[in-house]
GROMACS .gro file of C-alpha atoms in nm:
model
  206
    1GLN     CA    1   7.685   0.483   0.425
    2SER     CA    2   7.840   0.142   0.302
    3LEU     CA    3   7.618   0.191  -0.016
    4HIS     CA    4   7.746   0.517  -0.122
    5ILE     CA    5   8.105   0.378  -0.047
    6ALA     CA    6   8.050   0.092  -0.240
    7GLU     CA    7   7.888   0.296  -0.498
    8GLU     CA    8   8.182   0.554  -0.529
    9LEU     CA    9   8.415   0.299  -0.565
   10ALA     CA   10   8.254   0.134  -0.828
   11ASP     CA   11   8.223  -0.197  -0.596
   12GLU     CA   12   7.962  -0.403  -0.761
   13ALA     CA   13   8.016  -0.695  -0.482
   14GLN     CA   14   7.993  -0.525  -0.194
   15GLU     CA   15   7.697  -0.279  -0.330
   16ALA     CA   16   7.492  -0.549  -0.424
   17LYS     CA   17   7.581  -0.663  -0.068
   18ALA     CA   18   7.438  -0.340   0.047
   19LEU     CA   19   7.116  -0.346  -0.106
   20HIS     CA   20   7.049  -0.653   0.058
   21THR     CA   21   7.129  -0.537   0.391
   22ILE     CA   22   6.899  -0.285   0.325
   23GLY     CA   23   6.625  -0.507   0.203
   24LEU     CA   24   6.679  -0.681   0.462
   25LEU     CA   25   6.613  -0.392   0.774
   26HIS     CA   26   6.352  -0.269   0.539
   27HIS     CA   27   6.195  -0.625   0.571
   28ASP     CA   28   6.208  -0.622   0.965
   29TRP     CA   29   5.996  -0.291   0.939
   30GLY     CA   30   5.767  -0.404   0.778
   31ASP     CA   31   5.793  -0.299   0.459
   32TYR     CA   32   5.768  -0.579   0.229
   33ASP     CA   33   5.745  -0.391  -0.133
   34LYS     CA   34   6.038  -0.157  -0.028
   35ALA     CA   35   6.238  -0.433   0.062
   36LEU     CA   36   6.241  -0.581  -0.283
   37GLN     CA   37   6.261  -0.318  -0.483
   38TYR     CA   38   6.624  -0.353  -0.280
   39ASP     CA   39   6.609  -0.681  -0.299
   40ILE     CA   40   6.595  -0.673  -0.722
   41ARG     CA   41   6.926  -0.382  -0.689
   42ALA     CA   42   7.056  -0.665  -0.528
   43LEU     CA   43   6.953  -0.966  -0.718
   44ASN     CA   44   7.085  -0.805  -1.047
   45ILE     CA   45   7.436  -0.773  -0.921
   46PHE     CA   46   7.494  -1.069  -0.760
   47ARG     CA   47   7.340  -1.280  -1.102
   48ARG     CA   48   7.647  -1.050  -1.333
   49LEU     CA   49   7.903  -1.120  -1.043
   50ASN     CA   50   7.728  -1.511  -1.068
   51ASP     CA   51   7.736  -1.516  -0.697
   52LEU     CA   52   7.484  -1.802  -0.637
   53ARG     CA   53   7.537  -1.817  -0.325
   54SER     CA   54   7.443  -1.450  -0.234
   55ILE     CA   55   7.140  -1.559  -0.535
   56CYS     CA   56   7.032  -1.863  -0.320
   57ASN     CA   57   7.052  -1.625  -0.008
   58VAL     CA   58   6.830  -1.337  -0.188
   59TYR     CA   59   6.580  -1.576  -0.372
   60ASN     CA   60   6.518  -1.679   0.021
   61SER     CA   61   6.523  -1.334   0.129
   62MET     CA   62   6.165  -1.244  -0.158
   63GLY     CA   63   5.992  -1.558  -0.146
   64LEU     CA   64   5.959  -1.489   0.307
   65CYS     CA   65   5.886  -1.098   0.181
   66TYR     CA   66   5.577  -1.198  -0.137
   67GLU     CA   67   5.538  -1.418   0.148
   68LYS     CA   68   5.396  -1.178   0.427
   69LYS     CA   69   5.269  -0.971   0.112
   70LEU     CA   70   5.012  -1.298   0.063
   71HIS     CA   71   5.168  -1.327  -0.270
   72ILE     CA   72   5.135  -1.724  -0.252
   73ALA     CA   73   5.187  -1.831  -0.618
   74LYS     CA   74   5.546  -1.556  -0.590
   75ALA     CA   75   5.672  -1.684  -0.253
   76ARG     CA   76   5.592  -2.105  -0.331
   77ASP     CA   77   5.771  -1.981  -0.688
   78TYR     CA   78   6.118  -1.785  -0.482
   79HIS     CA   79   6.098  -2.084  -0.206
   80GLN     CA   80   6.201  -2.325  -0.524
   81ARG     CA   81   6.430  -2.101  -0.685
   82CYS     CA   82   6.637  -2.052  -0.356
   83MET     CA   83   6.599  -2.402  -0.261
   84THR     CA   84   6.756  -2.561  -0.604
   85LEU     CA   85   6.969  -2.310  -0.608
   86ALA     CA   86   7.043  -2.491  -0.228
   87LEU     CA   87   7.033  -2.847  -0.427
   88ASP     CA   88   7.321  -2.790  -0.638
   89LEU     CA   89   7.529  -2.553  -0.364
   90LYS     CA   90   7.512  -2.823  -0.091
   91ASP     CA   91   7.453  -2.544   0.158
   92THR     CA   92   7.264  -2.788   0.455
   93LEU     CA   93   7.179  -2.543   0.622
   94MET     CA   94   6.973  -2.241   0.332
   95MET     CA   95   6.842  -2.610   0.174
   96ALA     CA   96   6.691  -2.691   0.551
   97LYS     CA   97   6.556  -2.281   0.575
   98SER     CA   98   6.417  -2.306   0.255
   99PHE     CA   99   6.216  -2.673   0.312
  100ASN     CA  100   6.059  -2.517   0.557
  101ASN     CA  101   5.959  -2.194   0.438
  102MET     CA  102   5.781  -2.450   0.156
  103GLY     CA  103   5.608  -2.571   0.434
  104LEU     CA  104   5.484  -2.261   0.571
  105VAL     CA  105   5.377  -2.181   0.147
  106TYR     CA  106   5.197  -2.483   0.165
  107LYS     CA  107   5.049  -2.486   0.572
  108GLU     CA  108   4.886  -2.152   0.484
  109GLN     CA  109   4.732  -2.285   0.125
  110ALA     CA  110   4.611  -2.580   0.452
  111ILE     CA  111   4.792  -2.880   0.171
  112TYR     CA  112   4.892  -3.057   0.502
  113ASP     CA  113   5.087  -3.331   0.370
  114SER     CA  114   5.307  -3.137   0.239
  115ALA     CA  115   5.388  -2.901   0.495
  116ILE     CA  116   5.467  -3.196   0.671
  117LEU     CA  117   5.707  -3.301   0.451
  118TYR     CA  118   5.879  -3.025   0.421
  119TYR     CA  119   5.894  -2.990   0.768
  120GLN     CA  120   6.004  -3.334   0.797
  121SER     CA  121   6.217  -3.285   0.541
  122ALA     CA  122   6.452  -2.968   0.709
  123LEU     CA  123   6.438  -3.149   1.050
  124GLN     CA  124   6.673  -3.434   0.917
  125LEU     CA  125   6.868  -3.169   0.851
  126ALA     CA  126   6.886  -2.882   1.090
  127GLU     CA  127   6.916  -3.265   1.296
  128ARG     CA  128   7.177  -3.370   1.077
  129LEU     CA  129   7.368  -3.014   1.141
  130GLU     CA  130   7.261  -2.987   1.521
  131ASN     CA  131   7.106  -2.641   1.525
  132MET     CA  132   6.880  -2.621   1.774
  133GLN     CA  133   6.749  -2.302   1.732
  134GLY     CA  134   6.620  -2.459   1.387
  135LEU     CA  135   6.518  -2.792   1.543
  136THR     CA  136   6.275  -2.523   1.794
  137ILE     CA  137   6.111  -2.414   1.509
  138LEU     CA  138   6.061  -2.677   1.324
  139HIS     CA  139   5.907  -2.833   1.629
  140ASN     CA  140   5.685  -2.556   1.653
  141ASN     CA  141   5.576  -2.553   1.233
  142LEU     CA  142   5.492  -2.899   1.263
  143GLY     CA  143   5.269  -2.911   1.621
  144GLU     CA  144   5.100  -2.647   1.453
  145VAL     CA  145   5.021  -2.806   1.152
  146TYR     CA  146   4.898  -3.126   1.329
  147LEU     CA  147   4.710  -2.860   1.559
  148ALA     CA  148   4.580  -2.726   1.193
  149MET     CA  149   4.449  -3.075   1.075
  150ASN     CA  150   4.313  -3.124   1.520
  151ASN     CA  151   4.530  -3.448   1.571
  152TYR     CA  152   4.584  -3.277   1.949
  153GLY     CA  153   4.773  -3.574   2.037
  154LYS     CA  154   5.076  -3.511   1.770
  155ALA     CA  155   5.005  -3.204   1.811
  156GLY     CA  156   5.109  -3.180   2.145
  157GLU     CA  157   5.453  -3.418   2.127
  158TYR     CA  158   5.539  -3.150   1.871
  159LEU     CA  159   5.480  -2.859   2.094
  160LEU     CA  160   5.574  -2.980   2.410
  161ARG     CA  161   5.951  -3.111   2.226
  162ALA     CA  162   6.022  -2.713   2.097
  163ALA     CA  163   5.906  -2.598   2.435
  164SER     CA  164   6.174  -2.858   2.602
  165LEU     CA  165   6.471  -2.800   2.362
  166GLY     CA  166   6.569  -2.530   2.707
  167PRO     CA  167   6.862  -2.252   2.722
  168ASP     CA  168   6.884  -2.309   2.349
  169ALA     CA  169   6.506  -2.252   2.264
  170SER     CA  170   6.581  -1.907   2.454
  171ARG     CA  171   6.792  -1.754   2.222
  172TRP     CA  172   6.480  -1.789   1.941
  173ASN     CA  173   6.404  -1.498   1.881
  174ALA     CA  174   5.958  -1.626   1.784
  175ASP     CA  175   5.944  -1.787   2.165
  176ARG     CA  176   5.613  -1.578   2.198
  177ALA     CA  177   5.512  -1.742   1.900
  178MET     CA  178   5.614  -2.052   2.017
  179GLN     CA  179   5.408  -1.992   2.371
  180ARG     CA  180   5.054  -1.860   2.178
  181SER     CA  181   5.094  -2.216   1.976
  182LEU     CA  182   5.157  -2.395   2.307
  183GLY     CA  183   4.842  -2.209   2.453
  184ALA     CA  184   4.621  -2.261   2.134
  185TRP     CA  185   4.677  -2.624   2.159
  186ARG     CA  186   4.603  -2.608   2.531
  187ASP     CA  187   4.301  -2.407   2.478
  188CYS     CA  188   4.170  -2.728   2.237
  189GLN     CA  189   4.242  -2.927   2.516
  190ARG     CA  190   4.009  -2.807   2.743
  191GLN     CA  191   3.749  -2.795   2.433
  192HIS     CA  192   3.733  -3.095   2.362
  193GLY     CA  193   3.852  -3.000   2.070
  194ILE     CA  194   3.551  -2.813   1.962
  195GLU     CA  195   3.657  -2.470   1.998
  196GLY     CA  196   3.906  -2.222   1.912
  197ARG     CA  197   4.140  -2.499   1.678
  198THR     CA  198   4.413  -2.261   1.523
  199ARG     CA  199   4.308  -1.899   1.722
  200GLY     CA  200   4.652  -1.709   1.811
  201LEU     CA  201   4.882  -1.956   1.602
  202GLY     CA  202   5.231  -1.762   1.559
  203HIS     CA  203   5.414  -1.929   1.243
  204VAL     CA  204   5.799  -1.867   1.240
  205ARG     CA  205   5.998  -1.824   0.915
  206THR     CA  206   6.338  -1.781   0.869
   0.00000   0.00000   0.00000
C-alpha cells in the first residue's frame, strides 16, 4: 500500500524505501530472487537521489541474498561495496555488519584466517558501540570458525562467552543457532575431536 501511495504522489524517496522494505520481506520469506528484484529497483532510485546511506543498506541486503543463493563471488562483491561506503560515511554500525558478513563469506570458503580478521574487526566496533546483540553474534561466529579449525579451546572460549551475555542475548533472534553451535562443540569434546566437527552449525548474518 505504501508503495502505491508513493507512486501516486511521485515521491521517489518513499517509493524506494517501500521497495526496499518489500525486498526485506521477501528475503525473510526465503524468496531471494524476488527480494533482489525489489532491491535493484530501490537501488536505482537511491542512486538517482544520491542517498548514500540507503544505498549502503541495499548493498548489505543484496549481499545477504546472494549468500543465501550461494553466489559467493556476488555476495563478496556487494558486502565489499557496503563496507567501502560505510567507511566513507563513517557509519560504525554498518561497518560492523559488513565486516561480519565478509567474515561469513570467507568462512563459507574455508578461508578461516581472513574470516577471523573480519570478525575481530567487527567485534572491536561492536564493543565500541556497546552493542550486546552484535557482541553475542560475533562471539558465536568466531567460535564456529575455531570449531571448524578443530581449535576446541578457542571455540569454547568464544561460544561460552556468547552464551554468557545474559538477558541481552535472549533478544537475539538467532539464539537457536547459538545453541546448535554449543551443542556441536560439546559433541566434539565428547568425541575427542574425531567426528562431528562441523555438524549442526548455524551461521548468523546481520
